Short mmCIF file of C-alpha atoms and ligand atoms in Angstrom, two decimals:
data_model
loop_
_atom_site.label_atom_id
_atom_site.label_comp_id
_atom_site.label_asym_id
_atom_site.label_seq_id
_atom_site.Cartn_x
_atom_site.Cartn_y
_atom_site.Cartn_z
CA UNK Q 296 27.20 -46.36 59.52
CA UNK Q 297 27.14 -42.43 58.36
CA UNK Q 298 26.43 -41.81 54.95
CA UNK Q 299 28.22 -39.35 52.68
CA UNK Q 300 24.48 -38.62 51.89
CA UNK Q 301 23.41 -38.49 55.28
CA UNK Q 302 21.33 -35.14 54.70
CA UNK Q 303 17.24 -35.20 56.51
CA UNK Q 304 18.39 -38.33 58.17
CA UNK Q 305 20.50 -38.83 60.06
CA UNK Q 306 22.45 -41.82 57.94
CA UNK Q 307 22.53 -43.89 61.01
CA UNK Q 308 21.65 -47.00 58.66
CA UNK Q 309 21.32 -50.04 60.24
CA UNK Q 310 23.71 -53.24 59.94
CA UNK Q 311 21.43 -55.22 58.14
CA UNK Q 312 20.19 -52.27 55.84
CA UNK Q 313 23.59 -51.27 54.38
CA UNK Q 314 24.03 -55.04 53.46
CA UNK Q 315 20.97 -55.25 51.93
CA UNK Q 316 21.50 -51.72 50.19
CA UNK Q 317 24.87 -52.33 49.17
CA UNK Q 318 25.77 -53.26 45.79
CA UNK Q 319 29.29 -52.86 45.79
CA UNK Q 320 29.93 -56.56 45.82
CA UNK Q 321 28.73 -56.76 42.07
CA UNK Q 322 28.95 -53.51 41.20
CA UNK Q 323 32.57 -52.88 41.51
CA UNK Q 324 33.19 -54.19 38.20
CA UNK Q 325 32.28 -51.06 36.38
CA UNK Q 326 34.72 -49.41 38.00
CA UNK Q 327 36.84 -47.83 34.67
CA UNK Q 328 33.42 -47.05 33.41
CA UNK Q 329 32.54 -45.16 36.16
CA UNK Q 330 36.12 -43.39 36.71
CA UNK Q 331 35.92 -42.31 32.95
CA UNK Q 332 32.72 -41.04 33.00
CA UNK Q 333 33.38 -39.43 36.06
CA UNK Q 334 36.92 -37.79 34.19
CA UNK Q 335 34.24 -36.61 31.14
CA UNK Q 336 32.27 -35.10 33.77
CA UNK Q 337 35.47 -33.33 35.34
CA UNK Q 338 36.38 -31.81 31.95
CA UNK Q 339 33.00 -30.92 31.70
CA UNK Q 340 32.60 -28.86 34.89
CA UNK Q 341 36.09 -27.20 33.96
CA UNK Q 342 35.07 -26.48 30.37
CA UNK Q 343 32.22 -24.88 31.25
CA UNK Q 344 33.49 -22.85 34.14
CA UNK Q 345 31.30 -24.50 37.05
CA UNK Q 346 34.28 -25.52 38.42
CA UNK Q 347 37.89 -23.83 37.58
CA UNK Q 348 40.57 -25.77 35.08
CA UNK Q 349 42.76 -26.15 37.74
CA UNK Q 350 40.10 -27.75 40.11
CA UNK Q 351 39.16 -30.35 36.94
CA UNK Q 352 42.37 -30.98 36.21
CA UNK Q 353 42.71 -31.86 39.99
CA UNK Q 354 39.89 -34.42 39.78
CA UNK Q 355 41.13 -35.75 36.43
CA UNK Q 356 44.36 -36.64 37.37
CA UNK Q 357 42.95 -37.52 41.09
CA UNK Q 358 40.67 -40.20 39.03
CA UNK Q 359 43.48 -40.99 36.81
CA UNK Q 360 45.58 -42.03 40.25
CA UNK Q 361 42.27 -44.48 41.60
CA UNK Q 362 42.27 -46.20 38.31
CA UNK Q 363 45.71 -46.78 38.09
CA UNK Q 364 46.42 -47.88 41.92
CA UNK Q 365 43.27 -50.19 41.47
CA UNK Q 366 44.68 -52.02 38.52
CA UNK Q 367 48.00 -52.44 40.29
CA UNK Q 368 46.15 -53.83 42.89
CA UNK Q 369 47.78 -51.00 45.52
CA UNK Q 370 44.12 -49.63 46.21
CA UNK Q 371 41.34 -52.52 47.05
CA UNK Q 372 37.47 -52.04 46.93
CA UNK Q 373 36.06 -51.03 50.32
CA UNK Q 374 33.71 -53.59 50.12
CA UNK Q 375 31.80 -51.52 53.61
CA UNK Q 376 30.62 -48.57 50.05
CA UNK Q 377 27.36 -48.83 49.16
CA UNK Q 378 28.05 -49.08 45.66
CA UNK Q 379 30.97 -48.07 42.87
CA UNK Q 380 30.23 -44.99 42.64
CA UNK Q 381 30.31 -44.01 46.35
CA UNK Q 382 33.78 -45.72 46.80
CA UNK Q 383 35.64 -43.91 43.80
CA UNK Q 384 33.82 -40.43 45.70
CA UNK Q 385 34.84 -41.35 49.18
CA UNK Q 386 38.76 -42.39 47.65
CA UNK Q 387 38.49 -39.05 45.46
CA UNK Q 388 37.62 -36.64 48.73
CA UNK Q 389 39.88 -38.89 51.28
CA UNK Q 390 43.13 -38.06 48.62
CA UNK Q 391 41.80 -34.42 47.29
CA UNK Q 392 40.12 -33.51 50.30
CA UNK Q 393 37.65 -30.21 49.38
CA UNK Q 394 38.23 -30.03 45.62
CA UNK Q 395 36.86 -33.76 45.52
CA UNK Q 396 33.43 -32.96 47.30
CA UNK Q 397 32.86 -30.77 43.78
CA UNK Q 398 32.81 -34.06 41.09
CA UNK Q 399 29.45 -34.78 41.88
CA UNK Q 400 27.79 -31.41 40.90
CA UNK Q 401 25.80 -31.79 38.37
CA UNK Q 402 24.74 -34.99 38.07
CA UNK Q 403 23.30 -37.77 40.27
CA UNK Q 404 24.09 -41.69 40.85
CA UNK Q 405 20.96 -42.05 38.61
CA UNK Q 406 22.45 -41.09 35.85
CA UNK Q 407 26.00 -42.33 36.93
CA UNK Q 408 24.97 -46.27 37.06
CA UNK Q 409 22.98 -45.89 34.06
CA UNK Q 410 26.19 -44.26 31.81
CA UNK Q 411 28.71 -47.51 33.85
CA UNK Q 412 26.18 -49.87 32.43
CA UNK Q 413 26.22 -48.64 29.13
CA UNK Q 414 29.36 -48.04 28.59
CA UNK Q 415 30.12 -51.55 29.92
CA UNK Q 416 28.02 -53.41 27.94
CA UNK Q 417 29.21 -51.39 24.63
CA UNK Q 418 32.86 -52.62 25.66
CA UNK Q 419 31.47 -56.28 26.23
CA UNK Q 420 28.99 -56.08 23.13
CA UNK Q 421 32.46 -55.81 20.85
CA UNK Q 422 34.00 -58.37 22.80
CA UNK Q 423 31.29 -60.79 22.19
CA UNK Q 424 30.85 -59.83 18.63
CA UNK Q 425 34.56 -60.98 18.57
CA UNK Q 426 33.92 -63.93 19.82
CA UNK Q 427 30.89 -64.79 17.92
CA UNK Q 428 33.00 -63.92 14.68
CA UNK Q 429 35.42 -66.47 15.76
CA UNK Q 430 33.28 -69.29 15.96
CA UNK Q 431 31.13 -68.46 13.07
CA UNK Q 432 34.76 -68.73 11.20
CA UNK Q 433 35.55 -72.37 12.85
CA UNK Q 434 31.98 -73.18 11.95
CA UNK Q 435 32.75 -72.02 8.04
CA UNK Q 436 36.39 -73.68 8.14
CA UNK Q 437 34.55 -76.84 9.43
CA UNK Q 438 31.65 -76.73 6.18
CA UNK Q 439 34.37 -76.11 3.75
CA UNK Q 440 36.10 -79.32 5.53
CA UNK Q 441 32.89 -81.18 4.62
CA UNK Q 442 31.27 -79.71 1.93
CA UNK Q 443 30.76 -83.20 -0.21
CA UNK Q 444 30.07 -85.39 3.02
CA UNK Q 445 26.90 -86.81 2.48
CA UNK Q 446 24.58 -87.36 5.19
CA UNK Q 447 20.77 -87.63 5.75
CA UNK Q 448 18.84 -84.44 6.65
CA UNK Q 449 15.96 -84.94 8.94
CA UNK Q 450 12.74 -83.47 9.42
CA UNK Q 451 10.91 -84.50 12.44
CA UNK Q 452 14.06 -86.43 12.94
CA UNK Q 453 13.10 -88.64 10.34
CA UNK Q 454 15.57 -89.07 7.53
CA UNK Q 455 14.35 -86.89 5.04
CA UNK Q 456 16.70 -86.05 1.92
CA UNK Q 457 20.41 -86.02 1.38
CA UNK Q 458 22.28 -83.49 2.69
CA UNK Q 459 26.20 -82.50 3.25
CA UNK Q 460 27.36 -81.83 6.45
CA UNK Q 461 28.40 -78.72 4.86
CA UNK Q 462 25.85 -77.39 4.50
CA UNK Q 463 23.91 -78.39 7.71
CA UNK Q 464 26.94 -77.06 9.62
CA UNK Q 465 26.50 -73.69 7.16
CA UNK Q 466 22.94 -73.28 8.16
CA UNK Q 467 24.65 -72.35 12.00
CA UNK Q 468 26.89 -69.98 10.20
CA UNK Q 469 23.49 -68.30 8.87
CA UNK Q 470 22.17 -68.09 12.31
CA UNK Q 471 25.50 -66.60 14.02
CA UNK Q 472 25.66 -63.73 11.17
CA UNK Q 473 21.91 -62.89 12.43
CA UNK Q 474 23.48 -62.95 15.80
CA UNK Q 475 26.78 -60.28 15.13
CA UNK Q 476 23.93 -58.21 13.35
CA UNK Q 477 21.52 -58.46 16.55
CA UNK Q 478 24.76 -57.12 18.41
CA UNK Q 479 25.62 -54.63 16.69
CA UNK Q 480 22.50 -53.10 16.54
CA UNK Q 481 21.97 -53.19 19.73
CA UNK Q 482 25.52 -51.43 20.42
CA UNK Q 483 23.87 -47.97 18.23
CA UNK Q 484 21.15 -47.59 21.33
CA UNK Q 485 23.51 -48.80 23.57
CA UNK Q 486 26.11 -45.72 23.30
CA UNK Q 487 23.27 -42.98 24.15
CA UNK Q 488 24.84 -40.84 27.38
CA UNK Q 489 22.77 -40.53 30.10
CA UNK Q 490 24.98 -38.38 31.78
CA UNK Q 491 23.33 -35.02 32.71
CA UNK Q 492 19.79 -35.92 32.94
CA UNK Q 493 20.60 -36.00 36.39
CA UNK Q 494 18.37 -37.07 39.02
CA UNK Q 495 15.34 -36.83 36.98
CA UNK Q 496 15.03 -33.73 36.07
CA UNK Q 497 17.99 -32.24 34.73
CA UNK Q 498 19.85 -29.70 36.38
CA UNK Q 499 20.25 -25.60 36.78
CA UNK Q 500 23.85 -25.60 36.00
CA UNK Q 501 25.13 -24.18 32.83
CA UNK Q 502 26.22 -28.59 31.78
CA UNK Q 503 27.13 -29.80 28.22
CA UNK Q 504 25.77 -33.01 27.66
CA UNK Q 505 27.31 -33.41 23.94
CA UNK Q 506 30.81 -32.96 25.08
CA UNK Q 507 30.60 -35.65 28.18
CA UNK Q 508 28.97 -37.60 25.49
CA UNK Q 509 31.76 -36.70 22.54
CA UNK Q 510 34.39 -37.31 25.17
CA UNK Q 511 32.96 -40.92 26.40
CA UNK Q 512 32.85 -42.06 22.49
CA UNK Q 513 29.19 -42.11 22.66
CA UNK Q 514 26.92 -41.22 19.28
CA UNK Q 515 24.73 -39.18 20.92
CA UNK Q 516 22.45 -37.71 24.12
CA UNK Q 517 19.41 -39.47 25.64
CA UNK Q 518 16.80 -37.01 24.91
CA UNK Q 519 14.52 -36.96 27.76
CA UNK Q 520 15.85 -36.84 31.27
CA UNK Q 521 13.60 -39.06 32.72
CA UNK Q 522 13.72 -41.75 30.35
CA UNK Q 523 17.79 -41.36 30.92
CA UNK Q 524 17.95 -42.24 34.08
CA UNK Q 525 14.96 -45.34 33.61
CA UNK Q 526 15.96 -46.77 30.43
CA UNK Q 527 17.12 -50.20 30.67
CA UNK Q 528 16.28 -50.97 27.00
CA UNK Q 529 19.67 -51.32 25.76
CA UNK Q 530 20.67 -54.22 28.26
CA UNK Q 531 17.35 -56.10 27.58
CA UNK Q 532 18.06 -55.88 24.06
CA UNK Q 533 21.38 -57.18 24.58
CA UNK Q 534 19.69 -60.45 26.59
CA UNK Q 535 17.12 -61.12 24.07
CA UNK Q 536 20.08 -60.89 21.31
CA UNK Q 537 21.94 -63.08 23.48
CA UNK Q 538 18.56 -65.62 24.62
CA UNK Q 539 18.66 -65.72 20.54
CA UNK Q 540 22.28 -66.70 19.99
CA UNK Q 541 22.10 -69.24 23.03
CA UNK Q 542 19.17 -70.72 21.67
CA UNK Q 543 21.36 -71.14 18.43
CA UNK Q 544 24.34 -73.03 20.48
CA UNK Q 545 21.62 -74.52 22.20
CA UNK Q 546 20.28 -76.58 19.18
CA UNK Q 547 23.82 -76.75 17.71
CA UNK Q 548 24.95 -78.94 20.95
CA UNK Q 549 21.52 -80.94 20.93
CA UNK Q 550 22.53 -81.97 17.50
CA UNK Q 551 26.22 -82.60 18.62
CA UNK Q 552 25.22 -84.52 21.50
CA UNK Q 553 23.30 -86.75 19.20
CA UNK Q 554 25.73 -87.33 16.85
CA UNK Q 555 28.28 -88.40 19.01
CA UNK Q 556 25.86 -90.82 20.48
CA UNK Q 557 26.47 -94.14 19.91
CA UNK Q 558 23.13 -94.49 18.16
CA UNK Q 559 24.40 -91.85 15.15
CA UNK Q 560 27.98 -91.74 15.40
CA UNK Q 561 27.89 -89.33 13.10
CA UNK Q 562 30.98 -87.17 14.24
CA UNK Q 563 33.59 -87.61 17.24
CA UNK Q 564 34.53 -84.95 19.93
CA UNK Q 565 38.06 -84.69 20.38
CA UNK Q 566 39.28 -85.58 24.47
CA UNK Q 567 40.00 -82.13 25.44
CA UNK Q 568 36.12 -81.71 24.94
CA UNK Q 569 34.36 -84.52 26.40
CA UNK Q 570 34.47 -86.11 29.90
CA UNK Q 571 34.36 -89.35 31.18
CA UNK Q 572 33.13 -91.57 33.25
CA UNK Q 573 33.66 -91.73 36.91
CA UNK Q 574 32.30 -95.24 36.52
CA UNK Q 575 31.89 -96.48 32.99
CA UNK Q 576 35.37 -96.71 31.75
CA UNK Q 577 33.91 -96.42 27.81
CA UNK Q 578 31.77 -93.42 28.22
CA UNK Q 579 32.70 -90.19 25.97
CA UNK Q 580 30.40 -87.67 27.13
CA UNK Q 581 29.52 -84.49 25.26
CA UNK Q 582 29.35 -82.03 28.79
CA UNK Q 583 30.43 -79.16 26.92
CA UNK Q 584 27.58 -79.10 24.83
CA UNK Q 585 25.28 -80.16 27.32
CA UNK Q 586 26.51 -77.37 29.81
CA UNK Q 587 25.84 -74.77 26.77
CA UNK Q 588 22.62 -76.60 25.92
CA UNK Q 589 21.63 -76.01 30.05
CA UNK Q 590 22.99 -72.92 30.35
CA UNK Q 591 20.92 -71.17 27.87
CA UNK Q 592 18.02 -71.67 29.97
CA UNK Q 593 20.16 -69.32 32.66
CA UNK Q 594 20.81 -66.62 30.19
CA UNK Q 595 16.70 -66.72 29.28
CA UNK Q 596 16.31 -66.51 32.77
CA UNK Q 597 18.39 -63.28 33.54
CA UNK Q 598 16.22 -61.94 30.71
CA UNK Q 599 13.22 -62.79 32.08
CA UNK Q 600 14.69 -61.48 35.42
CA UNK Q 601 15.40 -58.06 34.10
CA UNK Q 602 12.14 -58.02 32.30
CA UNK Q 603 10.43 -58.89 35.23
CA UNK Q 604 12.43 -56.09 37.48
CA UNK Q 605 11.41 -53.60 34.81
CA UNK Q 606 7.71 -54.12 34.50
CA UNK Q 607 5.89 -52.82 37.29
CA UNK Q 608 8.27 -49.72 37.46
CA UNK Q 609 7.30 -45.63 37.94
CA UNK Q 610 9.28 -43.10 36.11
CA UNK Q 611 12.03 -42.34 37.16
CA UNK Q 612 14.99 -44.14 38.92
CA UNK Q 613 13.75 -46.86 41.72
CA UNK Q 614 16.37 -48.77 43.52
CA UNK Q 615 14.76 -51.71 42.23
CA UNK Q 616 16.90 -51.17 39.04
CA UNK Q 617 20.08 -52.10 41.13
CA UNK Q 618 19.16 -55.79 40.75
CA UNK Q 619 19.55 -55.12 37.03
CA UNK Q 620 23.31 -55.71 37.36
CA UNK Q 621 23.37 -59.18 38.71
CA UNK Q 622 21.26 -60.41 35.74
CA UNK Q 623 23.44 -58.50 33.13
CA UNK Q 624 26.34 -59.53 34.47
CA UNK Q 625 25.65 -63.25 34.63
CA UNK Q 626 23.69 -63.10 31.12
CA UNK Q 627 27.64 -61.83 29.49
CA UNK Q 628 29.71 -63.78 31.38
CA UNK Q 629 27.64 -66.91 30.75
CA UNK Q 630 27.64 -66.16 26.96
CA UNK Q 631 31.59 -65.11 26.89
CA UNK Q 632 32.02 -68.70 28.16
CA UNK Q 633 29.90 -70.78 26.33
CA UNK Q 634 30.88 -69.37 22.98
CA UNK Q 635 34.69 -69.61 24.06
CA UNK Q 636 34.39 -73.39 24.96
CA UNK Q 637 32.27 -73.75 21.70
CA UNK Q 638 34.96 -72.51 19.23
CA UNK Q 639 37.68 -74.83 20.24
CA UNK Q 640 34.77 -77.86 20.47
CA UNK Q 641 33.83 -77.31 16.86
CA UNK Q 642 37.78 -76.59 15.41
CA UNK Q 643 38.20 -79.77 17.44
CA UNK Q 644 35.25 -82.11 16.03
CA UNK Q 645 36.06 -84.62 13.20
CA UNK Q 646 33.24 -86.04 10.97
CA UNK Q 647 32.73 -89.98 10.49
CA UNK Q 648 32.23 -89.66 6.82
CA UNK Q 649 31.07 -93.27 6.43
CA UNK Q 650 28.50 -93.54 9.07
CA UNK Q 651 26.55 -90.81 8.11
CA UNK Q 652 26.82 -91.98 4.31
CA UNK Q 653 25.34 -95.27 5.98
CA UNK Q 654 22.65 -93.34 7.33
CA UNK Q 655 22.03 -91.85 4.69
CA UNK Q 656 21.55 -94.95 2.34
CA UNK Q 657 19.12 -96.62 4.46
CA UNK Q 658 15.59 -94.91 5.06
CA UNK Q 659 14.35 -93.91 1.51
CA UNK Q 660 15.78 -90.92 1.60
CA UNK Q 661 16.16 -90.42 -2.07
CA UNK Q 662 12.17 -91.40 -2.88
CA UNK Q 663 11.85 -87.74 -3.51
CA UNK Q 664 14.55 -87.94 -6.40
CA UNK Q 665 12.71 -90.75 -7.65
CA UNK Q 666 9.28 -88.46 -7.55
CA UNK Q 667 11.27 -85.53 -9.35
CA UNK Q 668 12.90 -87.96 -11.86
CA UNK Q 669 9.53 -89.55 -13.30
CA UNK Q 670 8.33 -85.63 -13.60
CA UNK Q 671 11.13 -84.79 -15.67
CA UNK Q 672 9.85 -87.95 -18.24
CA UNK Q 673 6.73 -86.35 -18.22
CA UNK Q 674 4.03 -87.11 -15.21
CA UNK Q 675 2.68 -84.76 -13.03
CA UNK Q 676 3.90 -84.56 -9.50
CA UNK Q 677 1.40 -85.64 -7.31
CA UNK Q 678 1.16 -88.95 -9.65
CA UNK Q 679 5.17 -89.06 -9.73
CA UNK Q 680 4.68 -88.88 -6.05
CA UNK Q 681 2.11 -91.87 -6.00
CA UNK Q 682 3.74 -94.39 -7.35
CA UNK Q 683 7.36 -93.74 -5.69
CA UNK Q 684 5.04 -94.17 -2.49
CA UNK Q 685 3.78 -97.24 -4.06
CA UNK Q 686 8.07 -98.14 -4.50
CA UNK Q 687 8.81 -97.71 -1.39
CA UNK Q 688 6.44 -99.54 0.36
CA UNK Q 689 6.99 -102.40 -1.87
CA UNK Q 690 10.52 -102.09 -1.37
CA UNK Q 691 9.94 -102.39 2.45
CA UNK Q 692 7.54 -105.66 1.93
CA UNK Q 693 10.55 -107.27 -0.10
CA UNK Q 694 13.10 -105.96 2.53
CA UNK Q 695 15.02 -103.84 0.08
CA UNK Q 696 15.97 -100.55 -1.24
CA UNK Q 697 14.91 -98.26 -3.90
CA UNK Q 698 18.42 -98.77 -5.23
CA UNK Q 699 18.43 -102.42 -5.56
CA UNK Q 700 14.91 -103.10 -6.80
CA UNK Q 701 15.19 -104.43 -10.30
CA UNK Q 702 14.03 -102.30 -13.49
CA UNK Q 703 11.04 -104.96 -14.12
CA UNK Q 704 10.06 -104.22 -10.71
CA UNK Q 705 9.92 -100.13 -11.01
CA UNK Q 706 8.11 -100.73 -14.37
CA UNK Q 707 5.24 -102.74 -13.20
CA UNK Q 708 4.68 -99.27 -11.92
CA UNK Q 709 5.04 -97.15 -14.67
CA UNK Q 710 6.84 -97.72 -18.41
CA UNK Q 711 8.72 -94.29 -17.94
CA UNK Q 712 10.94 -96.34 -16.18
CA UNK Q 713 14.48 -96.75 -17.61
CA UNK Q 714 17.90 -97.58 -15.98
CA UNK Q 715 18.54 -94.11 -15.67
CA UNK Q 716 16.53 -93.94 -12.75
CA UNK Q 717 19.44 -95.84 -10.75
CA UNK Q 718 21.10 -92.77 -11.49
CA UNK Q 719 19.15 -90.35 -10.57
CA UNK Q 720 18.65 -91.82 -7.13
CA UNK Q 721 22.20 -92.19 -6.36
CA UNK Q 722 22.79 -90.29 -2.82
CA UNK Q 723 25.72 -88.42 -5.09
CA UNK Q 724 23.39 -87.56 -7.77
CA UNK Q 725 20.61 -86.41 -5.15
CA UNK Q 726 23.41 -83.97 -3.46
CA UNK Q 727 24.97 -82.51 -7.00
CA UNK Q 728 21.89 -81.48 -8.45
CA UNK Q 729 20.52 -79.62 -5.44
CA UNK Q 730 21.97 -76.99 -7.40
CA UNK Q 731 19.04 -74.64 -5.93
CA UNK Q 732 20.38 -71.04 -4.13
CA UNK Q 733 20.91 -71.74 -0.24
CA UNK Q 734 20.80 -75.48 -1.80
CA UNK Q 735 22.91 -78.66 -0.61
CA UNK Q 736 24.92 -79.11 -3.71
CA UNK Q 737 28.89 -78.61 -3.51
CA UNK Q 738 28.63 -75.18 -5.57
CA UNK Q 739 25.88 -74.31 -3.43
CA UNK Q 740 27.37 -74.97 -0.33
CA UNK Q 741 30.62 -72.91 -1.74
CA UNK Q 742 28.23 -69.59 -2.13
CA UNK Q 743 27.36 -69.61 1.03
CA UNK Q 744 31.05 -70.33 2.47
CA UNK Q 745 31.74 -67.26 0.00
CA UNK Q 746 29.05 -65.30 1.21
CA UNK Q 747 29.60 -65.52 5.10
CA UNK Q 748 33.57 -65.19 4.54
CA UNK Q 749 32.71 -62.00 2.38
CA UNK Q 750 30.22 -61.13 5.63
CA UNK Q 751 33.04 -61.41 7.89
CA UNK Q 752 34.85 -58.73 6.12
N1 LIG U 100 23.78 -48.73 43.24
C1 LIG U 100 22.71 -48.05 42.57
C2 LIG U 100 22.23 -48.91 41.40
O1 LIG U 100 22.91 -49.78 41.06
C3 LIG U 100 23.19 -46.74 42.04
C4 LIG U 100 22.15 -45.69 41.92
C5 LIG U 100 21.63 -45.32 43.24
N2 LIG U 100 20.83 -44.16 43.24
C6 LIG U 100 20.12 -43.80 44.27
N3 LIG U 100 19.50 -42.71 44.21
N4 LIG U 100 20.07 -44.51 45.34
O2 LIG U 100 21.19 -48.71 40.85
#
């Protein structure tokens, strides 16, 4: 098939080539990216007289008509275009005829793709901020829900001390705030215009860089043509923020999917987020969270894809950087629906208060209260720590609790003893004075409720 940049050859391209080359299949999704960058570059070429007003406004209002007949569906993507950028062209000169042959002085597709991609994933970067906001709040709504349920906190999934669900539901909220900040960061290098370094090397024209930039919304210019046109830094930034956050959901649903085992039955998924069975009539199953749990391994993998593309790359453009798109795309769209499916699957998820309190009293979970309370009468820790070892494991000979061993008992151990100790190891009195900052206590929990709410802005 001829090519519009048929030119030493003849662009006699074979069949099999142009499907290969082709990326309009993916591609055409940055189509209002690429007409507005291409309407900066119009007013560009007008302002600075390489083209006259009249001819810009031409092209301007020419673009203005593709975008428009595109979104009303009257003009379709010739899906026979290489890519995007050659289809909005080849509509521009079919409508304009000559005048449309002059919107690509000046610049190159190099620089082109890389401006669509960042102004894309700008545009999606606040969209998933959005969303990550969203569930961060259901997450906080949820902790303030459950800020005095008591339930065990594990280390090596062992019961370990008394915790609220609270506040193991804000430690998520912690992570997600890293997240939005990740984003956001990302976004500043993110809205850098590429748009004038051209092929590679700039151009002889009389361009303005700032005011394509200005006009686009972006902060400022990328400072080195080459780099311009090569840098795909911003997008694997975004992956890696987004690999982070997915790793987040990723343990959040592993810890879902437990508790709504029958094992813990710690909390219960509502029906509008669990499956069943197409054979066991009483199965509940979690596939939400297991689908975000499995597809966080897809959204590493478009990182390491990207990464991988990258690598082994010369300066400047290589058409190996058109398989950046497929990556990108899947890593956002992946994310956009995981975290959507997660906000309504944590506003939906109800606690079972009394089975993780019965978790929570079995296990010796409170032996460290006991430690702490015989150092506040006086012994040193590592000794306190001896003999509430010594407790336990004569609690476990006699088939008992630390609770219910009687006072003679705990004093043939030490005469610090006192009733008070009962106490002191009450799950209630182990969770109120955890009065620590970032601590499991109610008040502590509140602060950080407080501070992620005052986060949120
Ligand atoms: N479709 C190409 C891409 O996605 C656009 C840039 C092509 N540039 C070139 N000189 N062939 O990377």
């Amino acid at each position: 098939m001829a090519k519009m940049w048929a030119g030493v050859t003849d662009g006699n391209t074979a069949q099999i080539a142009d499907d290969f080359n082709s990326s309009i299949r993916f591609d055409c999704r940055l189509y209002k990216q690429d007409i507005t960058g291409s309407m900066a570059h119009a007013a560009m070429l007008g302002a600075q007289g390489i083209i006259t007003q009249q001819e810009a406004e031409t092209l301007i209002d020419g673009l203005q008509g593709i975008l428009e007949d595109l979104e009303s569906g009257k003009l379709q993507f010739d899906m026979t275009c290489e890519d995007i950028h050659m289809f909005v062209e080849q509509v521009l000169t079919g409508r304009l005829g000559d005048v449309g042959k002059k919107l690509h002085t000046a610049r190159s597709r190099n620089d082109q793709v890389a401006l669509d991609l960042r102004l894309y994933l700008a545009q999606k970067t606040d969209f998933l901020i959005g969303l990550i906001r969203e569930l961060v709040q259901a997450v906080t709504d949820k902790a303030e829900a459950y800020k005095a349920t008591i339930m065990p906190g594990y280390t090596h999934l062992q019961r370990a001390q008394p915790i609220t669900f609270g506040h193991h539901l804000m430690a998520y909220a912690m992570m997600m705030l890293r997240d939005l900040e990740r984003l956001a960061d990302t976004k500043k290098r993110t809205l850098i215009s590429p748009i004038g370094c051209c092929a590679l090397a700039g151009t002889t024209y009389h361009t303005d860089r700032r005011f394509e930039a200005a006009q686009l919304g972006m902060t400022d210019i990328c400072r080195n043509s080459l780099d311009g046109v090569s840098d795909r830094d911003f997008a694997v930034e975004l992956l890696s923020a987004l690999s982070i956050l997915m790793m987040h959901l990723s343990r959040f649903s592993e810890e879902i999917i437990l508790w709504s085992s029958w094992e813990f039955q710690f909390v219960q998924l509502s029906d509008g987020y669990t499956t069943g069975s197409s054979i066991m009539p009483q199965k509940k199953n979690p596939d939400m969270a297991e689908l975000v749990r499995g597809k966080t391994g897809r959204v590493y993998g478009d990182l390491m894809a990207l990464l991988t593309t990258l690598k082994g790359l010369p300066l400047a453009y290589n058409k190996d950087m058109q398989e950046d798109k497929e990556a990108i795309f899947d890593a956002v769209d992946t994310v956009e629906m995981c975290l959507k499916v997660f906000v309504g699957m944590v506003e939906t998820l109800t606690a079972i208060p009394e089975n993780m309190k019965k978790a929570a009293q079995k296990g010796f979970i409170n032996a460290t209260d006991l430690a702490d309370w015989l150092v506040k009468q006086g012994l040193p820790f590592r000794s306190a720590y001896k003999i509430a070892g010594q407790l336990v494991a004569r609690c476990m000979a006699e088939h008992t609790v630390l609770e219910e061993l009687p006072l003679a008992v705990y004093q043939e151990y030490s005469d610090l003893f006192t009733k008070e100790v009962y106490h002191a190891i009450d799950l209630t009195t182990c969770v109120a004075t955890r009065i620590s900052e970032g601590g499991t206590s109610v008040a502590s929990v509140e602060a950080q409720i407080a501070y992620v709410k005052e986060q949120l802005g």
